[in-house]
């Protein structure tokens, strides 16, 4: 340690981790509530493009993959439509695959596996776990921060260097 202390005291990190767990939990629950079971129509599609966007951050790289498909549905031809649902990035240019869409909405397609009952449940359960974890982290962090300010009333005042 370099002698510096957190301005919010020992509760800073539990509180920060609690906020992160809360945010992740809410996001995962929302994703877990995705439901494509109404996408009962099917079409045979061909992957027309696979766009890979590579992002470099602090020496680490991450890929964001967007897959586009061409297909015929409800008497219309659709080209370069983004494929949604579970694991669309598992598919490559030229690959043929079935896609699913809701009746009357052939311009929004998802992978067939996304239409299965409970396909997104794992995300929901991870989200619930993160939300449950966030509660004690936020409570402990807040309690430690309050205790810190009760013991050090001028803790956030002007600092002497």
CSV table of C-alpha atoms in Angstrom, one decimal:
chain,number,residue,atom,x,y,z
A,1,UNK,CA,0.0,0.0,0.0
A,2,UNK,CA,1.1,3.5,-0.7
A,3,UNK,CA,-0.5,5.1,2.4
A,4,UNK,CA,-3.5,6.3,0.6
A,5,UNK,CA,-7.0,5.3,1.7
A,6,UNK,CA,-10.2,5.1,-0.3
A,7,UNK,CA,-12.3,8.3,0.3
A,8,UNK,CA,-15.3,6.2,1.0
A,9,UNK,CA,-13.5,3.8,3.4
A,10,UNK,CA,-13.4,0.1,3.4
A,11,UNK,CA,-16.9,-0.2,2.0
A,12,UNK,CA,-15.8,1.1,-1.4
A,13,UNK,CA,-15.0,-2.1,-3.1
A,14,UNK,CA,-17.9,-4.2,-1.8
A,15,UNK,CA,-20.3,-1.4,-2.9
A,16,UNK,CA,-18.6,-1.1,-6.4
A,17,UNK,CA,-18.8,-4.9,-6.9
A,18,UNK,CA,-22.5,-4.8,-5.7
A,19,UNK,CA,-23.3,-2.2,-8.3
A,20,UNK,CA,-21.6,-4.2,-11.0
A,21,UNK,CA,-23.4,-7.4,-10.0
A,22,UNK,CA,-26.7,-5.5,-9.9
A,23,UNK,CA,-26.1,-4.2,-13.5
A,24,UNK,CA,-25.1,-7.6,-14.8
A,25,UNK,CA,-28.0,-9.2,-13.1
A,26,UNK,CA,-30.6,-6.8,-14.6
A,27,UNK,CA,-29.0,-7.3,-18.0
A,28,UNK,CA,-29.0,-11.1,-17.8
A,29,UNK,CA,-32.6,-11.2,-16.5
A,30,UNK,CA,-33.7,-9.1,-19.4
A,31,UNK,CA,-31.9,-11.4,-21.9
A,32,UNK,CA,-33.2,-14.4,-20.1
A,33,UNK,CA,-36.8,-13.2,-20.6
A,34,UNK,CA,-36.3,-13.2,-24.4
A,35,UNK,CA,-38.9,-15.4,-25.9
A,36,UNK,CA,-39.0,-16.4,-29.6
A,37,UNK,CA,-41.4,-19.3,-29.2
A,38,UNK,CA,-43.9,-17.3,-31.4
A,39,UNK,CA,-41.4,-17.6,-34.3
A,40,UNK,CA,-43.1,-20.7,-35.7
A,41,UNK,CA,-42.5,-20.0,-39.4
A,42,UNK,CA,-39.4,-21.4,-41.0
A,43,UNK,CA,-37.3,-20.5,-44.1
A,44,UNK,CA,-34.2,-21.9,-45.6
A,45,UNK,CA,-31.5,-19.2,-45.6
A,46,UNK,CA,-27.9,-18.8,-46.8
A,47,UNK,CA,-25.3,-16.8,-44.8
A,48,UNK,CA,-24.5,-14.0,-47.2
A,49,UNK,CA,-22.1,-12.0,-45.0
A,50,UNK,CA,-20.2,-12.4,-41.7
A,51,UNK,CA,-19.0,-9.1,-40.5
A,52,UNK,CA,-16.3,-9.3,-37.8
A,53,UNK,CA,-15.4,-6.1,-35.9
A,54,UNK,CA,-12.2,-6.5,-33.9
A,55,UNK,CA,-11.7,-4.1,-31.0
A,56,UNK,CA,-8.4,-3.7,-29.3
A,57,UNK,CA,-8.4,-2.4,-25.7
A,58,UNK,CA,-5.3,-2.4,-23.4
A,59,UNK,CA,-3.6,-5.1,-25.4
A,60,UNK,CA,-6.7,-7.4,-25.4
A,61,UNK,CA,-8.8,-8.0,-28.5
A,62,UNK,CA,-12.5,-8.8,-28.7
A,63,UNK,CA,-14.6,-9.7,-31.7
A,64,UNK,CA,-18.1,-8.5,-32.4
A,65,UNK,CA,-19.6,-10.8,-35.1
A,66,UNK,CA,-22.7,-9.9,-37.1
A,67,UNK,CA,-24.2,-12.5,-39.5
A,68,UNK,CA,-26.4,-11.6,-42.4
A,69,UNK,CA,-28.6,-14.1,-44.3
A,70,UNK,CA,-30.6,-14.2,-47.5
A,71,UNK,CA,-33.8,-16.1,-47.8
A,72,UNK,CA,-37.3,-16.3,-49.3
A,73,UNK,CA,-40.4,-16.1,-47.0
A,74,UNK,CA,-44.1,-15.4,-47.5
A,75,UNK,CA,-43.5,-14.9,-51.3
A,76,UNK,CA,-40.8,-12.2,-50.8
A,77,UNK,CA,-37.1,-12.3,-51.2
A,78,UNK,CA,-35.0,-11.0,-48.3
A,79,UNK,CA,-31.3,-10.1,-48.6
A,80,UNK,CA,-28.8,-9.1,-46.0
A,81,UNK,CA,-31.0,-9.5,-43.0
A,82,UNK,CA,-29.3,-9.7,-39.6
A,83,UNK,CA,-29.6,-13.0,-38.0
A,84,UNK,CA,-30.6,-12.8,-34.3
A,85,UNK,CA,-31.2,-15.2,-31.5
A,86,UNK,CA,-28.8,-17.7,-29.9
A,87,UNK,CA,-25.3,-18.1,-31.4
A,88,UNK,CA,-25.8,-16.5,-34.8
A,89,UNK,CA,-22.0,-16.1,-34.9
A,90,UNK,CA,-21.6,-19.8,-35.2
A,91,UNK,CA,-22.5,-19.6,-38.9
A,92,UNK,CA,-20.2,-18.7,-41.8
A,93,UNK,CA,-20.6,-17.3,-45.3
A,94,UNK,CA,-22.1,-19.8,-47.8
A,95,UNK,CA,-23.6,-21.9,-45.0
A,96,UNK,CA,-27.2,-23.0,-45.4
A,97,UNK,CA,-29.4,-23.1,-42.4
A,98,UNK,CA,-33.0,-22.9,-41.4
A,99,UNK,CA,-34.2,-19.7,-39.7
A,100,UNK,CA,-37.3,-18.9,-37.8
A,101,UNK,CA,-39.6,-15.9,-37.9
A,102,UNK,CA,-43.0,-14.9,-36.4
A,103,UNK,CA,-46.0,-15.1,-38.8
A,104,UNK,CA,-46.4,-11.9,-40.6
A,105,UNK,CA,-42.9,-10.7,-39.7
A,106,UNK,CA,-40.5,-12.4,-42.1
A,107,UNK,CA,-38.0,-9.5,-41.9
A,108,UNK,CA,-36.9,-10.5,-38.4
A,109,UNK,CA,-35.2,-13.9,-38.3
A,110,UNK,CA,-33.6,-15.8,-35.5
A,111,UNK,CA,-31.7,-19.1,-35.2
A,112,UNK,CA,-34.1,-22.1,-34.9
A,113,UNK,CA,-32.6,-23.1,-31.5
A,114,UNK,CA,-33.8,-19.7,-30.1
A,115,UNK,CA,-37.4,-20.8,-30.6
A,116,UNK,CA,-37.1,-23.8,-28.2
A,117,UNK,CA,-38.9,-23.5,-24.9
A,118,UNK,CA,-36.4,-22.4,-22.2
A,119,UNK,CA,-33.7,-21.5,-24.7
A,120,UNK,CA,-32.7,-18.4,-22.7
A,121,UNK,CA,-33.4,-19.7,-19.2
A,122,UNK,CA,-29.7,-20.0,-18.3
A,123,UNK,CA,-29.3,-16.3,-18.7
A,124,UNK,CA,-32.3,-15.7,-16.5
A,125,UNK,CA,-30.9,-17.9,-13.7
A,126,UNK,CA,-27.4,-16.3,-14.0
A,127,UNK,CA,-29.1,-12.9,-13.7
A,128,UNK,CA,-31.1,-13.9,-10.6
A,129,UNK,CA,-27.9,-15.2,-9.0
A,130,UNK,CA,-26.1,-11.9,-9.8
A,131,UNK,CA,-29.0,-9.9,-8.3
A,132,UNK,CA,-29.0,-12.1,-5.2
A,133,UNK,CA,-25.2,-11.6,-4.9
A,134,UNK,CA,-25.6,-7.8,-5.3
A,135,UNK,CA,-27.9,-7.4,-2.3
A,136,UNK,CA,-25.4,-8.3,0.4
A,137,UNK,CA,-22.5,-6.6,-1.4
A,138,UNK,CA,-24.5,-3.4,-1.6
A,139,UNK,CA,-25.7,-3.7,2.0
A,140,UNK,CA,-22.2,-4.4,3.4
A,141,UNK,CA,-20.6,-1.8,1.3
A,142,UNK,CA,-23.2,0.9,2.3
A,143,UNK,CA,-22.9,-0.1,6.0
A,144,UNK,CA,-19.1,0.2,5.9
A,145,UNK,CA,-19.3,3.5,4.1
A,146,UNK,CA,-21.8,4.9,6.6
A,147,UNK,CA,-19.7,3.6,9.5
A,148,UNK,CA,-16.6,5.2,8.0
A,149,UNK,CA,-18.2,8.6,7.8
A,150,UNK,CA,-19.6,8.4,11.3
A,151,UNK,CA,-16.1,7.7,12.6
A,152,UNK,CA,-14.4,10.3,10.3
A,153,UNK,CA,-16.9,13.2,9.9
A,154,UNK,CA,-14.6,15.2,7.7
A,155,UNK,CA,-13.4,12.3,5.5
A,156,UNK,CA,-14.6,13.9,2.2
A,157,UNK,CA,-13.4,17.4,3.2
A,158,UNK,CA,-10.3,19.1,1.7
A,159,UNK,CA,-7.3,16.8,1.5
A,160,UNK,CA,-3.9,18.0,2.5
A,161,UNK,CA,-1.2,16.8,0.2
